[in-house]
Amino acid sequence: MELVEEVVIVGAGIAGLTTSLGLHRLGIRSLVLESSAGLRVTGFAFTTWTNAWRALDAVGIGHSLRQQHGFLDGGDHEVRCVRRKLLLEALEKELPDGTIRYSSKVVSIEESGYLKLVHLADDTIIKTKVLIGCDGVNSVVARFIGFKKPAFAGRSAIRGYADFKVNHGFGSKFLQLFGKGVRSGFLPCDDTTIYWFFTYIPTGQDKELEDNPTEMKQFVLSKLGNVPDHARTSVEITELDSITSSPLRFRHPWEVLWGNISKGNVSVAGDALHPMTPDIGQGGCAALEDGVVLARCLAEALKKELNVEGKEKEREEYKRVEMGLKKYAAERRWRSFELISTAYIVGAIQQGDGKIMNILRDAFLAKFLAGLLLKKADFDCGKLNIS
C-alpha cells in the first residue's frame, strides 16, 4: 500500500504531538506514525517549568493541564509536575481523528526526487514532502540525517509513580537529595500522587535490575539513606507496574552545534535531537519548545502561495521547506547545546561522590546550580503566529 502525505511526523511523544497540534492550529494537516499500539507513557511524569507552560499555552492546552496538576514552590517560576499520560491525552484530544496512525513502525527511509519514502514494518510506503523525526533516543530519522547514536552518561535512572489515595503530605514542595554517587527526587503531581526518581552509577551487578521491578524497589529503598518518612513511603507503596529503569543517554553537545539538525526536507525534534540527562528537568520542556518553533517555521514555508506548476512547483516547495527547517535548526541549535551541556555538568556536580566535590557543592555551588537551572527555565519559544 502506498500513501501520500504533506507532513509525516515519526513518534507520538511530546515533541511529535506538539508539532502536529501546532501545525493543526495553523491549518496544516500532518500524519503522526507511532510504533506502539497506543500512547506511550514511559517515564510517568516530568517537571514543567515556566518555559514549558509558555509552549503549552501557545498550542492551547495549558489551561486544562493546570487544572489537573498542583503548583509547586518555584519562586517566581511556574513549576508543576505533569503526568505524561495526561499531557499526551490532552494533545491527542485536540488533533483531528486519524492524525495518529498506531502500530506503524518505521524501518527505513528512502529518497524519491523531492519526496521521502517512509517504509513501515507492515510494508506500507508513505510518500511525504516533509519528514520530522520525533522518535526518541534511538531515532531512525536522526540516523538518516547523520546523527550518531546517543552516548551513555555513565548513570541509570529508576522512576516511579505512587498513588497515596489520600493526601500525601508533601504540600506544594518538591524534595531533592543528591551526593555520594546518587540523586533522588520526589515531586507531587497533585494532592494524592507523587512522581519520584533515583539516579545512580550502575555496576555490573546492577544491570539485572532493569527487568525486575521488585529488585528495583528494594535497591532504591536500600540506597535512599536518611530521607523523610513520606519520601520513603512513596517508594514503598509504588505498584510494580509503576516502576521503570533505563540508562541515561545524551547527545554530545558538539554534535548539535556542528551537525545537521535538518537535511533538505527532513529534521528532528525532542529526544531525537537533544537527548539529555534529567538533572535540570528540561528534556520534556525542550520538546514542547521544539514543537512550537518547528510548527511555526514549517507553516511559514508551507502556507506561501506558489505561482508555478509541475516540477517547478515541487522544486520550489522543497526549497521553501528546506529553508523553513533551516530556520528551525538555527533557532534550536544553541538552545539544545546549552541544555545538554548544563544538564550534564549539573548532574556530574550533584551526583559526585568525592569528598572535595561534596564540600565545594554544599558550600559554594548549590546556590549557583539553582540559579543556573532557573535561568534555563526562563525562556520563551514564542507564539504560533506566522507573518
JSON list of N, CA and C in Angstrom, two decimals, residues 105-166:
[
{"chain": "A", "resi": 105, "resn": "LYS", "atom": "N", "xyz": [5.51, 1.10, 12.68]},
{"chain": "A", "resi": 105, "resn": "LYS", "atom": "CA", "xyz": [6.95, 1.15, 12.94]},
{"chain": "A", "resi": 105, "resn": "LYS", "atom": "C", "xyz": [7.71, 1.47, 11.66]},
{"chain": "A", "resi": 106, "resn": "VAL", "atom": "N", "xyz": [8.51, 2.54, 11.70]},
{"chain": "A", "resi": 106, "resn": "VAL", "atom": "CA", "xyz": [9.33, 2.92, 10.54]},
{"chain": "A", "resi": 106, "resn": "VAL", "atom": "C", "xyz": [10.58, 2.04, 10.52]},
{"chain": "A", "resi": 107, "resn": "VAL", "atom": "N", "xyz": [10.84, 1.41, 9.37]},
{"chain": "A", "resi": 107, "resn": "VAL", "atom": "CA", "xyz": [12.03, 0.56, 9.26]},
{"chain": "A", "resi": 107, "resn": "VAL", "atom": "C", "xyz": [13.12, 1.18, 8.38]},
{"chain": "A", "resi": 108, "resn": "SER", "atom": "N", "xyz": [12.72, 2.04, 7.45]},
{"chain": "A", "resi": 108, "resn": "SER", "atom": "CA", "xyz": [13.73, 2.69, 6.61]},
{"chain": "A", "resi": 108, "resn": "SER", "atom": "C", "xyz": [13.15, 3.92, 5.92]},
{"chain": "A", "resi": 109, "resn": "ILE", "atom": "N", "xyz": [14.06, 4.76, 5.44]},
{"chain": "A", "resi": 109, "resn": "ILE", "atom": "CA", "xyz": [13.69, 6.00, 4.74]},
{"chain": "A", "resi": 109, "resn": "ILE", "atom": "C", "xyz": [14.48, 6.05, 3.44]},
{"chain": "A", "resi": 110, "resn": "GLU", "atom": "N", "xyz": [13.81, 6.50, 2.40]},
{"chain": "A", "resi": 110, "resn": "GLU", "atom": "CA", "xyz": [14.42, 6.49, 1.07]},
{"chain": "A", "resi": 110, "resn": "GLU", "atom": "C", "xyz": [14.14, 7.80, 0.35]},
{"chain": "A", "resi": 111, "resn": "GLU", "atom": "N", "xyz": [15.09, 8.25, -0.44]},
{"chain": "A", "resi": 111, "resn": "GLU", "atom": "CA", "xyz": [14.92, 9.45, -1.26]},
{"chain": "A", "resi": 111, "resn": "GLU", "atom": "C", "xyz": [14.10, 9.10, -2.51]},
{"chain": "A", "resi": 112, "resn": "SER", "atom": "N", "xyz": [13.24, 10.03, -2.91]},
{"chain": "A", "resi": 112, "resn": "SER", "atom": "CA", "xyz": [12.50, 9.86, -4.17]},
{"chain": "A", "resi": 112, "resn": "SER", "atom": "C", "xyz": [12.26, 11.23, -4.77]},
{"chain": "A", "resi": 113, "resn": "GLY", "atom": "N", "xyz": [13.25, 11.74, -5.47]},
{"chain": "A", "resi": 113, "resn": "GLY", "atom": "CA", "xyz": [13.15, 13.09, -6.02]},
{"chain": "A", "resi": 113, "resn": "GLY", "atom": "C", "xyz": [13.06, 14.10, -4.89]},
{"chain": "A", "resi": 114, "resn": "TYR", "atom": "N", "xyz": [12.01, 14.92, -4.91]},
{"chain": "A", "resi": 114, "resn": "TYR", "atom": "CA", "xyz": [11.82, 15.93, -3.86]},
{"chain": "A", "resi": 114, "resn": "TYR", "atom": "C", "xyz": [11.04, 15.37, -2.66]},
{"chain": "A", "resi": 115, "resn": "LEU", "atom": "N", "xyz": [10.67, 14.09, -2.74]},
{"chain": "A", "resi": 115, "resn": "LEU", "atom": "CA", "xyz": [9.90, 13.47, -1.66]},
{"chain": "A", "resi": 115, "resn": "LEU", "atom": "C", "xyz": [10.76, 12.49, -0.88]},
{"chain": "A", "resi": 116, "resn": "LYS", "atom": "N", "xyz": [10.25, 12.07, 0.29]},
{"chain": "A", "resi": 116, "resn": "LYS", "atom": "CA", "xyz": [10.86, 10.99, 1.05]},
{"chain": "A", "resi": 116, "resn": "LYS", "atom": "C", "xyz": [9.88, 9.83, 1.08]},
{"chain": "A", "resi": 117, "resn": "LEU", "atom": "N", "xyz": [10.39, 8.63, 0.96]},
{"chain": "A", "resi": 117, "resn": "LEU", "atom": "CA", "xyz": [9.59, 7.43, 1.09]},
{"chain": "A", "resi": 117, "resn": "LEU", "atom": "C", "xyz": [9.85, 6.83, 2.46]},
{"chain": "A", "resi": 118, "resn": "VAL", "atom": "N", "xyz": [8.79, 6.71, 3.24]},
{"chain": "A", "resi": 118, "resn": "VAL", "atom": "CA", "xyz": [8.90, 6.15, 4.59]},
{"chain": "A", "resi": 118, "resn": "VAL", "atom": "C", "xyz": [8.35, 4.73, 4.54]},
{"chain": "A", "resi": 119, "resn": "HIS", "atom": "N", "xyz": [9.22, 3.75, 4.79]},
{"chain": "A", "resi": 119, "resn": "HIS", "atom": "CA", "xyz": [8.83, 2.34, 4.74]},
{"chain": "A", "resi": 119, "resn": "HIS", "atom": "C", "xyz": [8.47, 1.85, 6.14]},
{"chain": "A", "resi": 120, "resn": "LEU", "atom": "N", "xyz": [7.28, 1.26, 6.27]},
{"chain": "A", "resi": 120, "resn": "LEU", "atom": "CA", "xyz": [6.83, 0.74, 7.55]},
{"chain": "A", "resi": 120, "resn": "LEU", "atom": "C", "xyz": [6.98, -0.78, 7.62]},
{"chain": "A", "resi": 121, "resn": "ALA", "atom": "N", "xyz": [6.95, -1.31, 8.83]},
{"chain": "A", "resi": 121, "resn": "ALA", "atom": "CA", "xyz": [7.13, -2.75, 9.04]},
{"chain": "A", "resi": 121, "resn": "ALA", "atom": "C", "xyz": [6.03, -3.58, 8.39]},
{"chain": "A", "resi": 122, "resn": "ASP", "atom": "N", "xyz": [4.84, -2.98, 8.19]},
{"chain": "A", "resi": 122, "resn": "ASP", "atom": "CA", "xyz": [3.74, -3.72, 7.56]},
{"chain": "A", "resi": 122, "resn": "ASP", "atom": "C", "xyz": [3.74, -3.60, 6.04]},
{"chain": "A", "resi": 123, "resn": "ASP", "atom": "N", "xyz": [4.87, -3.13, 5.50]},
{"chain": "A", "resi": 123, "resn": "ASP", "atom": "CA", "xyz": [5.09, -2.97, 4.05]},
{"chain": "A", "resi": 123, "resn": "ASP", "atom": "C", "xyz": [4.38, -1.76, 3.44]},
{"chain": "A", "resi": 124, "resn": "THR", "atom": "N", "xyz": [3.73, -0.95, 4.27]},
{"chain": "A", "resi": 124, "resn": "THR", "atom": "CA", "xyz": [3.17, 0.32, 3.77]},
{"chain": "A", "resi": 124, "resn": "THR", "atom": "C", "xyz": [4.32, 1.27, 3.43]},
{"chain": "A", "resi": 125, "resn": "ILE", "atom": "N", "xyz": [4.14, 2.02, 2.34]},
{"chain": "A", "resi": 125, "resn": "ILE", "atom": "CA", "xyz": [5.11, 3.06, 1.96]},
{"chain": "A", "resi": 125, "resn": "ILE", "atom": "C", "xyz": [4.37, 4.39, 1.94]},
{"chain": "A", "resi": 126, "resn": "ILE", "atom": "N", "xyz": [4.91, 5.37, 2.64]},
{"chain": "A", "resi": 126, "resn": "ILE", "atom": "CA", "xyz": [4.28, 6.68, 2.69]},
{"chain": "A", "resi": 126, "resn": "ILE", "atom": "C", "xyz": [5.20, 7.71, 2.04]},
{"chain": "A", "resi": 127, "resn": "LYS", "atom": "N", "xyz": [4.67, 8.40, 1.02]},
{"chain": "A", "resi": 127, "resn": "LYS", "atom": "CA", "xyz": [5.41, 9.48, 0.38]},
{"chain": "A", "resi": 127, "resn": "LYS", "atom": "C", "xyz": [5.10, 10.78, 1.11]},
{"chain": "A", "resi": 128, "resn": "THR", "atom": "N", "xyz": [6.12, 11.59, 1.36]},
{"chain": "A", "resi": 128, "resn": "THR", "atom": "CA", "xyz": [5.86, 12.84, 2.06]},
{"chain": "A", "resi": 128, "resn": "THR", "atom": "C", "xyz": [6.77, 13.97, 1.59]},
{"chain": "A", "resi": 129, "resn": "LYS", "atom": "N", "xyz": [6.21, 15.20, 1.66]},
{"chain": "A", "resi": 129, "resn": "LYS", "atom": "CA", "xyz": [7.00, 16.40, 1.32]},
{"chain": "A", "resi": 129, "resn": "LYS", "atom": "C", "xyz": [7.89, 16.82, 2.48]},
{"chain": "A", "resi": 130, "resn": "VAL", "atom": "N", "xyz": [7.49, 16.46, 3.71]},
{"chain": "A", "resi": 130, "resn": "VAL", "atom": "CA", "xyz": [8.24, 16.84, 4.91]},
{"chain": "A", "resi": 130, "resn": "VAL", "atom": "C", "xyz": [8.27, 15.65, 5.86]},
{"chain": "A", "resi": 131, "resn": "LEU", "atom": "N", "xyz": [9.45, 15.35, 6.38]},
{"chain": "A", "resi": 131, "resn": "LEU", "atom": "CA", "xyz": [9.60, 14.26, 7.33]},
{"chain": "A", "resi": 131, "resn": "LEU", "atom": "C", "xyz": [10.24, 14.79, 8.61]},
{"chain": "A", "resi": 132, "resn": "ILE", "atom": "N", "xyz": [9.56, 14.59, 9.74]},
{"chain": "A", "resi": 132, "resn": "ILE", "atom": "CA", "xyz": [10.05, 15.06, 11.03]},
{"chain": "A", "resi": 132, "resn": "ILE", "atom": "C", "xyz": [10.23, 13.88, 11.96]},
{"chain": "A", "resi": 133, "resn": "GLY", "atom": "N", "xyz": [11.41, 13.71, 12.50]},
{"chain": "A", "resi": 133, "resn": "GLY", "atom": "CA", "xyz": [11.69, 12.63, 13.43]},
{"chain": "A", "resi": 133, "resn": "GLY", "atom": "C", "xyz": [11.54, 13.07, 14.88]},
{"chain": "A", "resi": 134, "resn": "CYS", "atom": "N", "xyz": [10.55, 12.52, 15.55]},
{"chain": "A", "resi": 134, "resn": "CYS", "atom": "CA", "xyz": [10.35, 12.75, 16.99]},
{"chain": "A", "resi": 134, "resn": "CYS", "atom": "C", "xyz": [10.32, 11.38, 17.66]},
{"chain": "A", "resi": 135, "resn": "ASP", "atom": "N", "xyz": [11.23, 10.52, 17.21]},
{"chain": "A", "resi": 135, "resn": "ASP", "atom": "CA", "xyz": [11.20, 9.11, 17.57]},
{"chain": "A", "resi": 135, "resn": "ASP", "atom": "C", "xyz": [12.24, 8.72, 18.62]},
{"chain": "A", "resi": 136, "resn": "GLY", "atom": "N", "xyz": [12.57, 9.67, 19.50]},
{"chain": "A", "resi": 136, "resn": "GLY", "atom": "CA", "xyz": [13.34, 9.35, 20.70]},
{"chain": "A", "resi": 136, "resn": "GLY", "atom": "C", "xyz": [14.82, 9.12, 20.51]},
{"chain": "A", "resi": 137, "resn": "VAL", "atom": "N", "xyz": [15.44, 8.59, 21.57]},
{"chain": "A", "resi": 137, "resn": "VAL", "atom": "CA", "xyz": [16.91, 8.47, 21.60]},
{"chain": "A", "resi": 137, "resn": "VAL", "atom": "C", "xyz": [17.43, 7.50, 20.55]},
{"chain": "A", "resi": 138, "resn": "ASN", "atom": "N", "xyz": [16.61, 6.54, 20.14]},
{"chain": "A", "resi": 138, "resn": "ASN", "atom": "CA", "xyz": [17.04, 5.58, 19.11]},
{"chain": "A", "resi": 138, "resn": "ASN", "atom": "C", "xyz": [16.43, 5.93, 17.75]},
{"chain": "A", "resi": 139, "resn": "SER", "atom": "N", "xyz": [16.36, 7.21, 17.46]},
{"chain": "A", "resi": 139, "resn": "SER", "atom": "CA", "xyz": [15.67, 7.71, 16.29]},
{"chain": "A", "resi": 139, "resn": "SER", "atom": "C", "xyz": [16.22, 7.20, 14.96]},
{"chain": "A", "resi": 140, "resn": "VAL", "atom": "N", "xyz": [15.32, 6.63, 14.16]},
{"chain": "A", "resi": 140, "resn": "VAL", "atom": "CA", "xyz": [15.66, 6.22, 12.79]},
{"chain": "A", "resi": 140, "resn": "VAL", "atom": "C", "xyz": [15.91, 7.46, 11.93]},
{"chain": "A", "resi": 141, "resn": "VAL", "atom": "N", "xyz": [15.12, 8.51, 12.15]},
{"chain": "A", "resi": 141, "resn": "VAL", "atom": "CA", "xyz": [15.26, 9.74, 11.34]},
{"chain": "A", "resi": 141, "resn": "VAL", "atom": "C", "xyz": [16.55, 10.47, 11.67]},
{"chain": "A", "resi": 142, "resn": "ALA", "atom": "N", "xyz": [16.93, 10.49, 12.95]},
{"chain": "A", "resi": 142, "resn": "ALA", "atom": "CA", "xyz": [18.19, 11.14, 13.33]},
{"chain": "A", "resi": 142, "resn": "ALA", "atom": "C", "xyz": [19.38, 10.46, 12.66]},
{"chain": "A", "resi": 143, "resn": "ARG", "atom": "N", "xyz": [19.34, 9.15, 12.59]},
{"chain": "A", "resi": 143, "resn": "ARG", "atom": "CA", "xyz": [20.43, 8.42, 11.91]},
{"chain": "A", "resi": 143, "resn": "ARG", "atom": "C", "xyz": [20.44, 8.76, 10.42]},
{"chain": "A", "resi": 144, "resn": "PHE", "atom": "N", "xyz": [19.25, 8.90, 9.83]},
{"chain": "A", "resi": 144, "resn": "PHE", "atom": "CA", "xyz": [19.14, 9.21, 8.41]},
{"chain": "A", "resi": 144, "resn": "PHE", "atom": "C", "xyz": [19.80, 10.54, 8.07]},
{"chain": "A", "resi": 145, "resn": "ILE", "atom": "N", "xyz": [19.70, 11.54, 8.95]},
{"chain": "A", "resi": 145, "resn": "ILE", "atom": "CA", "xyz": [20.30, 12.85, 8.65]},
{"chain": "A", "resi": 145, "resn": "ILE", "atom": "C", "xyz": [21.73, 12.97, 9.18]},
{"chain": "A", "resi": 146, "resn": "GLY", "atom": "N", "xyz": [22.26, 11.88, 9.75]},
{"chain": "A", "resi": 146, "resn": "GLY", "atom": "CA", "xyz": [23.69, 11.86, 10.07]},
{"chain": "A", "resi": 146, "resn": "GLY", "atom": "C", "xyz": [24.07, 11.93, 11.53]},
{"chain": "A", "resi": 147, "resn": "PHE", "atom": "N", "xyz": [23.10, 11.93, 12.45]},
{"chain": "A", "resi": 147, "resn": "PHE", "atom": "CA", "xyz": [23.45, 11.94, 13.87]},
{"chain": "A", "resi": 147, "resn": "PHE", "atom": "C", "xyz": [23.91, 10.55, 14.32]},
{"chain": "A", "resi": 148, "resn": "LYS", "atom": "N", "xyz": [24.84, 10.53, 15.25]},
{"chain": "A", "resi": 148, "resn": "LYS", "atom": "CA", "xyz": [25.30, 9.27, 15.83]},
{"chain": "A", "resi": 148, "resn": "LYS", "atom": "C", "xyz": [24.35, 8.84, 16.94]},
{"chain": "A", "resi": 149, "resn": "LYS", "atom": "N", "xyz": [24.51, 7.59, 17.35]},
{"chain": "A", "resi": 149, "resn": "LYS", "atom": "CA", "xyz": [23.72, 7.07, 18.46]},
{"chain": "A", "resi": 149, "resn": "LYS", "atom": "C", "xyz": [24.11, 7.83, 19.73]},
{"chain": "A", "resi": 150, "resn": "PRO", "atom": "N", "xyz": [23.14, 8.25, 20.56]},
{"chain": "A", "resi": 150, "resn": "PRO", "atom": "CA", "xyz": [23.47, 8.96, 21.80]},
{"chain": "A", "resi": 150, "resn": "PRO", "atom": "C", "xyz": [24.40, 8.16, 22.70]},
{"chain": "A", "resi": 151, "resn": "ALA", "atom": "N", "xyz": [25.20, 8.88, 23.48]},
{"chain": "A", "resi": 151, "resn": "ALA", "atom": "CA", "xyz": [26.19, 8.25, 24.34]},
{"chain": "A", "resi": 151, "resn": "ALA", "atom": "C", "xyz": [25.60, 7.92, 25.71]},
{"chain": "A", "resi": 152, "resn": "PHE", "atom": "N", "xyz": [26.15, 6.89, 26.35]},
{"chain": "A", "resi": 152, "resn": "PHE", "atom": "CA", "xyz": [25.75, 6.53, 27.71]},
{"chain": "A", "resi": 152, "resn": "PHE", "atom": "C", "xyz": [26.41, 7.51, 28.68]},
{"chain": "A", "resi": 153, "resn": "ALA", "atom": "N", "xyz": [25.62, 8.08, 29.58]},
{"chain": "A", "resi": 153, "resn": "ALA", "atom": "CA", "xyz": [26.14, 9.09, 30.50]},
{"chain": "A", "resi": 153, "resn": "ALA", "atom": "C", "xyz": [26.85, 8.50, 31.72]},
{"chain": "A", "resi": 154, "resn": "GLY", "atom": "N", "xyz": [26.88, 7.18, 31.81]},
{"chain": "A", "resi": 154, "resn": "GLY", "atom": "CA", "xyz": [27.52, 6.54, 32.96]},
{"chain": "A", "resi": 154, "resn": "GLY", "atom": "C", "xyz": [26.61, 6.41, 34.16]},
{"chain": "A", "resi": 155, "resn": "ARG", "atom": "N", "xyz": [25.35, 6.76, 33.99]},
{"chain": "A", "resi": 155, "resn": "ARG", "atom": "CA", "xyz": [24.39, 6.68, 35.09]},
{"chain": "A", "resi": 155, "resn": "ARG", "atom": "C", "xyz": [23.08, 6.06, 34.59]},
{"chain": "A", "resi": 156, "resn": "SER", "atom": "N", "xyz": [22.30, 5.53, 35.51]},
{"chain": "A", "resi": 156, "resn": "SER", "atom": "CA", "xyz": [20.98, 5.00, 35.18]},
{"chain": "A", "resi": 156, "resn": "SER", "atom": "C", "xyz": [19.94, 5.64, 36.09]},
{"chain": "A", "resi": 157, "resn": "ALA", "atom": "N", "xyz": [18.68, 5.54, 35.69]},
{"chain": "A", "resi": 157, "resn": "ALA", "atom": "CA", "xyz": [17.59, 6.13, 36.48]},
{"chain": "A", "resi": 157, "resn": "ALA", "atom": "C", "xyz": [16.49, 5.09, 36.70]},
{"chain": "A", "resi": 158, "resn": "ILE", "atom": "N", "xyz": [16.01, 5.04, 37.93]},
{"chain": "A", "resi": 158, "resn": "ILE", "atom": "CA", "xyz": [14.81, 4.29, 38.26]},
{"chain": "A", "resi": 158, "resn": "ILE", "atom": "C", "xyz": [13.73, 5.32, 38.57]},
{"chain": "A", "resi": 159, "resn": "ARG", "atom": "N", "xyz": [12.58, 5.17, 37.94]},
{"chain": "A", "resi": 159, "resn": "ARG", "atom": "CA", "xyz": [11.49, 6.14, 38.13]},
{"chain": "A", "resi": 159, "resn": "ARG", "atom": "C", "xyz": [10.23, 5.43, 38.58]},
{"chain": "A", "resi": 160, "resn": "GLY", "atom": "N", "xyz": [9.43, 6.13, 39.37]},
{"chain": "A", "resi": 160, "resn": "GLY", "atom": "CA", "xyz": [8.21, 5.53, 39.86]},
{"chain": "A", "resi": 160, "resn": "GLY", "atom": "C", "xyz": [7.10, 6.54, 40.04]},
{"chain": "A", "resi": 161, "resn": "TYR", "atom": "N", "xyz": [5.88, 6.01, 40.14]},
{"chain": "A", "resi": 161, "resn": "TYR", "atom": "CA", "xyz": [4.70, 6.85, 40.30]},
{"chain": "A", "resi": 161, "resn": "TYR", "atom": "C", "xyz": [3.86, 6.25, 41.41]},
{"chain": "A", "resi": 162, "resn": "ALA", "atom": "N", "xyz": [3.69, 6.99, 42.51]},
{"chain": "A", "resi": 162, "resn": "ALA", "atom": "CA", "xyz": [3.00, 6.48, 43.69]},
{"chain": "A", "resi": 162, "resn": "ALA", "atom": "C", "xyz": [1.66, 7.18, 43.89]},
{"chain": "A", "resi": 163, "resn": "ASP", "atom": "N", "xyz": [0.62, 6.39, 44.08]},
{"chain": "A", "resi": 163, "resn": "ASP", "atom": "CA", "xyz": [-0.72, 6.94, 44.36]},
{"chain": "A", "resi": 163, "resn": "ASP", "atom": "C", "xyz": [-1.08, 6.62, 45.81]},
{"chain": "A", "resi": 164, "resn": "PHE", "atom": "N", "xyz": [-1.09, 7.67, 46.65]},
{"chain": "A", "resi": 164, "resn": "PHE", "atom": "CA", "xyz": [-1.38, 7.50, 48.07]},
{"chain": "A", "resi": 164, "resn": "PHE", "atom": "C", "xyz": [-2.87, 7.28, 48.35]},
{"chain": "A", "resi": 165, "resn": "LYS", "atom": "N", "xyz": [-3.72, 7.59, 47.39]},
{"chain": "A", "resi": 165, "resn": "LYS", "atom": "CA", "xyz": [-5.19, 7.53, 47.54]},
{"chain": "A", "resi": 165, "resn": "LYS", "atom": "C", "xyz": [-5.71, 8.62, 48.47]},
{"chain": "A", "resi": 166, "resn": "VAL", "atom": "N", "xyz": [-4.90, 9.02, 49.44]},
{"chain": "A", "resi": 166, "resn": "VAL", "atom": "CA", "xyz": [-5.23, 10.13, 50.35]},
{"chain": "A", "resi": 166, "resn": "VAL", "atom": "C", "xyz": [-4.12, 11.18, 50.24]}
]
